[in-house]
PDB file of C-alpha atoms in Angstrom:
ATOM      1  CA  MET Y   1      -0.001  -0.001   0.000  1.00 72.00           C
ATOM      2  CA  ALA Y   2       2.776   2.460   0.919  1.00 69.00           C
ATOM      3  CA  ILE Y   3       4.570   1.678  -2.339  1.00 75.00           C
ATOM      4  CA  ASP Y   4       1.376   2.337  -4.298  1.00 78.00           C
ATOM      5  CA  LEU Y   5       0.894   5.680  -2.544  1.00 75.00           C
ATOM      6  CA  ARG Y   6       4.507   6.626  -3.243  1.00 71.00           C
ATOM      7  CA  LEU Y   7       4.220   5.664  -6.919  1.00 77.00           C
ATOM      8  CA  ASP Y   8       0.903   7.515  -7.277  1.00 75.00           C
ATOM      9  CA  TYR Y   9       2.525  10.541  -5.673  1.00 73.00           C
ATOM     10  CA  ALA Y  10       5.422  10.374  -8.148  1.00 75.00           C
ATOM     11  CA  ARG Y  11       2.973  10.191 -11.044  1.00 73.00           C
ATOM     12  CA  PHE Y  12       0.901  13.090  -9.685  1.00 69.00           C
ATOM     13  CA  ALA Y  13       3.992  15.185  -9.052  1.00 69.00           C
ATOM     14  CA  ARG Y  14       5.103  14.741 -12.678  1.00 67.00           C
ATOM     15  CA  THR Y  15       1.726  15.591 -14.226  1.00 66.00           C
ATOM     16  CA  ALA Y  16       0.428  19.104 -13.656  1.00 55.00           C
ATOM     17  CA  ARG Y  17      -3.176  18.114 -14.438  1.00 63.00           C
ATOM     18  CA  TYR Y  18      -3.768  16.724 -10.945  1.00 64.00           C
ATOM     19  CA  MET Y  19      -3.282  20.070  -9.199  1.00 76.00           C
ATOM     20  CA  GLN Y  20      -1.673  23.437  -9.733  1.00 81.00           C
ATOM     21  CA  PRO Y  21       2.144  23.381  -9.365  1.00 80.00           C
ATOM     22  CA  GLU Y  22       1.980  26.002  -6.600  1.00 87.00           C
ATOM     23  CA  GLU Y  23      -0.475  23.864  -4.633  1.00 89.00           C
ATOM     24  CA  ALA Y  24       1.731  20.785  -5.003  1.00 88.00           C
ATOM     25  CA  GLU Y  25       4.802  22.726  -3.848  1.00 89.00           C
ATOM     26  CA  GLN Y  26       2.904  24.121  -0.853  1.00 93.00           C
ATOM     27  CA  LEU Y  27       1.693  20.654   0.168  1.00 94.00           C
ATOM     28  CA  GLN Y  28       5.159  19.154  -0.298  1.00 92.00           C
ATOM     29  CA  GLY Y  29       6.559  21.909   1.928  1.00 94.00           C
ATOM     30  CA  ARG Y  30       3.995  21.163   4.620  1.00 96.00           C
ATOM     31  CA  VAL Y  31       4.797  17.451   4.528  1.00 94.00           C
ATOM     32  CA  LYS Y  32       8.560  18.094   4.690  1.00 93.00           C
ATOM     33  CA  SER Y  33       8.103  20.494   7.584  1.00 94.00           C
ATOM     34  CA  GLU Y  34       5.840  18.122   9.503  1.00 94.00           C
ATOM     35  CA  VAL Y  35       8.028  15.042   9.107  1.00 91.00           C
ATOM     36  CA  GLN Y  36      11.114  17.070  10.029  1.00 92.00           C
ATOM     37  CA  THR Y  37       9.375  18.303  13.180  1.00 92.00           C
ATOM     38  CA  LEU Y  38       8.326  14.764  14.120  1.00 90.00           C
ATOM     39  CA  SER Y  39      11.805  13.382  13.428  1.00 88.00           C
ATOM     40  CA  ALA Y  40      13.469  16.121  15.475  1.00 88.00           C
ATOM     41  CA  LYS Y  41      11.110  15.554  18.409  1.00 92.00           C
ATOM     42  CA  ARG Y  42      11.772  11.839  18.257  1.00 87.00           C
ATOM     43  CA  ALA Y  43      15.535  12.390  18.170  1.00 85.00           C
ATOM     44  CA  ALA Y  44      15.252  14.782  21.128  1.00 90.00           C
ATOM     45  CA  GLY Y  45      13.234  12.237  23.107  1.00 91.00           C
ATOM     46  CA  THR Y  46      10.027  14.275  23.349  1.00 94.00           C
ATOM     47  CA  ILE Y  47       8.325  11.626  21.199  1.00 90.00           C
ATOM     48  CA  ASP Y  48       9.134   8.162  22.521  1.00 88.00           C
ATOM     49  CA  LEU Y  49       7.396   5.696  20.221  1.00 85.00           C
ATOM     50  CA  ASP Y  50       8.391   2.421  18.631  1.00 83.00           C
ATOM     51  CA  GLY Y  51       8.491   2.138  14.838  1.00 78.00           C
ATOM     52  CA  PRO Y  52       4.858   1.143  14.165  1.00 84.00           C
ATOM     53  CA  ALA Y  53       3.498   3.765  16.580  1.00 88.00           C
ATOM     54  CA  PHE Y  54       5.724   6.472  15.064  1.00 84.00           C
ATOM     55  CA  HIS Y  55       4.568   5.455  11.595  1.00 89.00           C
ATOM     56  CA  ALA Y  56       0.930   5.708  12.743  1.00 92.00           C
ATOM     57  CA  LEU Y  57       1.622   9.177  14.187  1.00 91.00           C
ATOM     58  CA  CYS Y  58       3.107  10.299  10.855  1.00 91.00           C
ATOM     59  CA  VAL Y  59       0.070   8.982   8.958  1.00 93.00           C
ATOM     60  CA  ASP Y  60      -2.247  10.727  11.448  1.00 95.00           C
ATOM     61  CA  ARG Y  61      -0.387  14.002  10.875  1.00 96.00           C
ATOM     62  CA  MET Y  62      -0.834  13.658   7.115  1.00 95.00           C
ATOM     63  CA  ASP Y  63      -4.572  13.164   7.735  1.00 97.00           C
ATOM     64  CA  ALA Y  64      -4.577  16.258   9.968  1.00 97.00           C
ATOM     65  CA  ILE Y  65      -2.967  18.328   7.207  1.00 97.00           C
ATOM     66  CA  ASN Y  66      -5.537  16.993   4.736  1.00 96.00           C
ATOM     67  CA  ASN Y  67      -8.392  17.826   7.101  1.00 97.00           C
ATOM     68  CA  SER Y  68      -7.075  21.373   7.546  1.00 96.00           C
ATOM     69  CA  LEU Y  69      -7.265  22.125   3.816  1.00 95.00           C
ATOM     70  CA  PRO Y  70     -10.171  24.135   2.398  1.00 93.00           C
ATOM     71  CA  PRO Y  71     -13.045  21.863   1.302  1.00 90.00           C
ATOM     72  CA  ASP Y  72     -12.872  23.156  -2.270  1.00 89.00           C
ATOM     73  CA  GLN Y  73      -9.307  21.828  -2.533  1.00 87.00           C
ATOM     74  CA  GLY Y  74     -10.555  18.251  -2.457  1.00 88.00           C
ATOM     75  CA  ASP Y  75      -9.094  15.227  -0.761  1.00 92.00           C
ATOM     76  CA  ARG Y  76      -5.292  15.351  -0.896  1.00 93.00           C
ATOM     77  CA  SER Y  77      -4.702  12.490   1.545  1.00 93.00           C
ATOM     78  CA  ALA Y  78      -3.096  10.166  -1.013  1.00 91.00           C
ATOM     79  CA  PHE Y  79      -0.822  12.945  -2.276  1.00 91.00           C
ATOM     80  CA  LEU Y  80       0.285  13.865   1.261  1.00 95.00           C
ATOM     81  CA  LYS Y  81       0.965  10.264   2.283  1.00 93.00           C
ATOM     82  CA  GLY Y  82       2.674   9.541  -1.016  1.00 90.00           C
ATOM     83  CA  CYS Y  83       4.953  12.503  -0.396  1.00 90.00           C
ATOM     84  CA  MET Y  84       5.690  11.217   3.116  1.00 89.00           C
ATOM     85  CA  TYR Y  85       6.553   7.747   1.773  1.00 87.00           C
ATOM     86  CA  ASP Y  86       8.710   9.310  -0.938  1.00 87.00           C
ATOM     87  CA  ILE Y  87      10.664  11.090   1.792  1.00 87.00           C
ATOM     88  CA  ALA Y  88      10.957   7.814   3.723  1.00 83.00           C
ATOM     89  CA  ASP Y  89      12.046   5.971   0.575  1.00 77.00           C
ATOM     90  CA  ARG Y  90      14.940   8.411   0.220  1.00 72.00           C
ATOM     91  CA  CYS Y  91      15.904   7.579   3.848  1.00 77.00           C
ATOM     92  CA  LEU Y  92      15.151  11.116   5.033  1.00 59.00           C
ATOM     93  CA  LEU Y  93      12.478   9.782   7.388  1.00 70.00           C
ATOM     94  CA  ARG Y  94      12.913   6.587   9.365  1.00 67.00           C
ATOM     95  CA  PHE Y  95      10.034   4.910  11.141  1.00 60.00           C
ATOM     96  CA  GLU Y  96      12.370   2.546  12.999  1.00 67.00           C
ATOM     97  CA  ARG Y  97      15.076   3.909  15.253  1.00 60.00           C
ATOM     98  CA  ARG Y  98      18.635   3.351  14.175  1.00 63.00           C
ATOM     99  CA  ARG Y  99      20.397   0.802  16.288  1.00 60.00           C
ATOM    100  CA  ARG Y 100      23.261   2.265  18.210  1.00 61.00           C
ATOM    101  CA  VAL Y 101      26.509   0.347  18.067  1.00 57.00           C
ATOM    102  CA  SER Y 102      28.915   0.793  20.919  1.00 55.00           C
ATOM    103  CA  ARG Y 103      32.376   2.166  20.316  1.00 58.00           C
ATOM    104  CA  GLU Y 104      33.867  -1.140  21.448  1.00 58.00           C
ATOM    105  CA  VAL Y 105      31.860  -3.099  18.906  1.00 57.00           C
ATOM    106  CA  ARG Y 106      32.746  -0.660  16.117  1.00 55.00           C
ATOM    107  CA  SER Y 107      36.436  -0.828  17.086  1.00 59.00           C
ATOM    108  CA  GLY Y 108      36.344  -4.619  17.191  1.00 60.00           C
ATOM    109  CA  VAL Y 109      34.702  -4.773  13.792  1.00 56.00           C
ATOM    110  CA  ARG Y 110      37.322  -2.490  12.325  1.00 52.00           C
ATOM    111  CA  ARG Y 111      40.153  -4.538  13.839  1.00 51.00           C
ATOM    112  CA  ASP Y 112      38.599  -7.769  12.541  1.00 52.00           C
ATOM    113  CA  LEU Y 113      38.339  -6.286   9.047  1.00 53.00           C
ATOM    114  CA  HIS Y 114      42.027  -5.432   8.987  1.00 52.00           C
ATOM    115  CA  ARG Y 115      43.257  -8.908   9.969  1.00 50.00           C
TER     116      ARG Y 115
END
């Protein structure tokens, strides 16, 4: 499903018939800003969620952006989520936390590689 949304988003972003270019740019900016805010809060520890819960929060925020749009703009939920998944696909948004590797483990791995 996420792949379909991302691919639909890519198709919509390339064809201007879906929406005005200015509207698409504005929505993309809102998505980028929102996911950056969520990522920063997670990194700072003010959002402490596991991967699936963080993913659900991101999806909920995309729905909130969609619900805040003027009614005459139509439903942009798929575009917003597709944009979010496009950002995640480029590894600029991670739903799972990165695993931290201790300095000792990294040093041991490096020593083992040089043997």
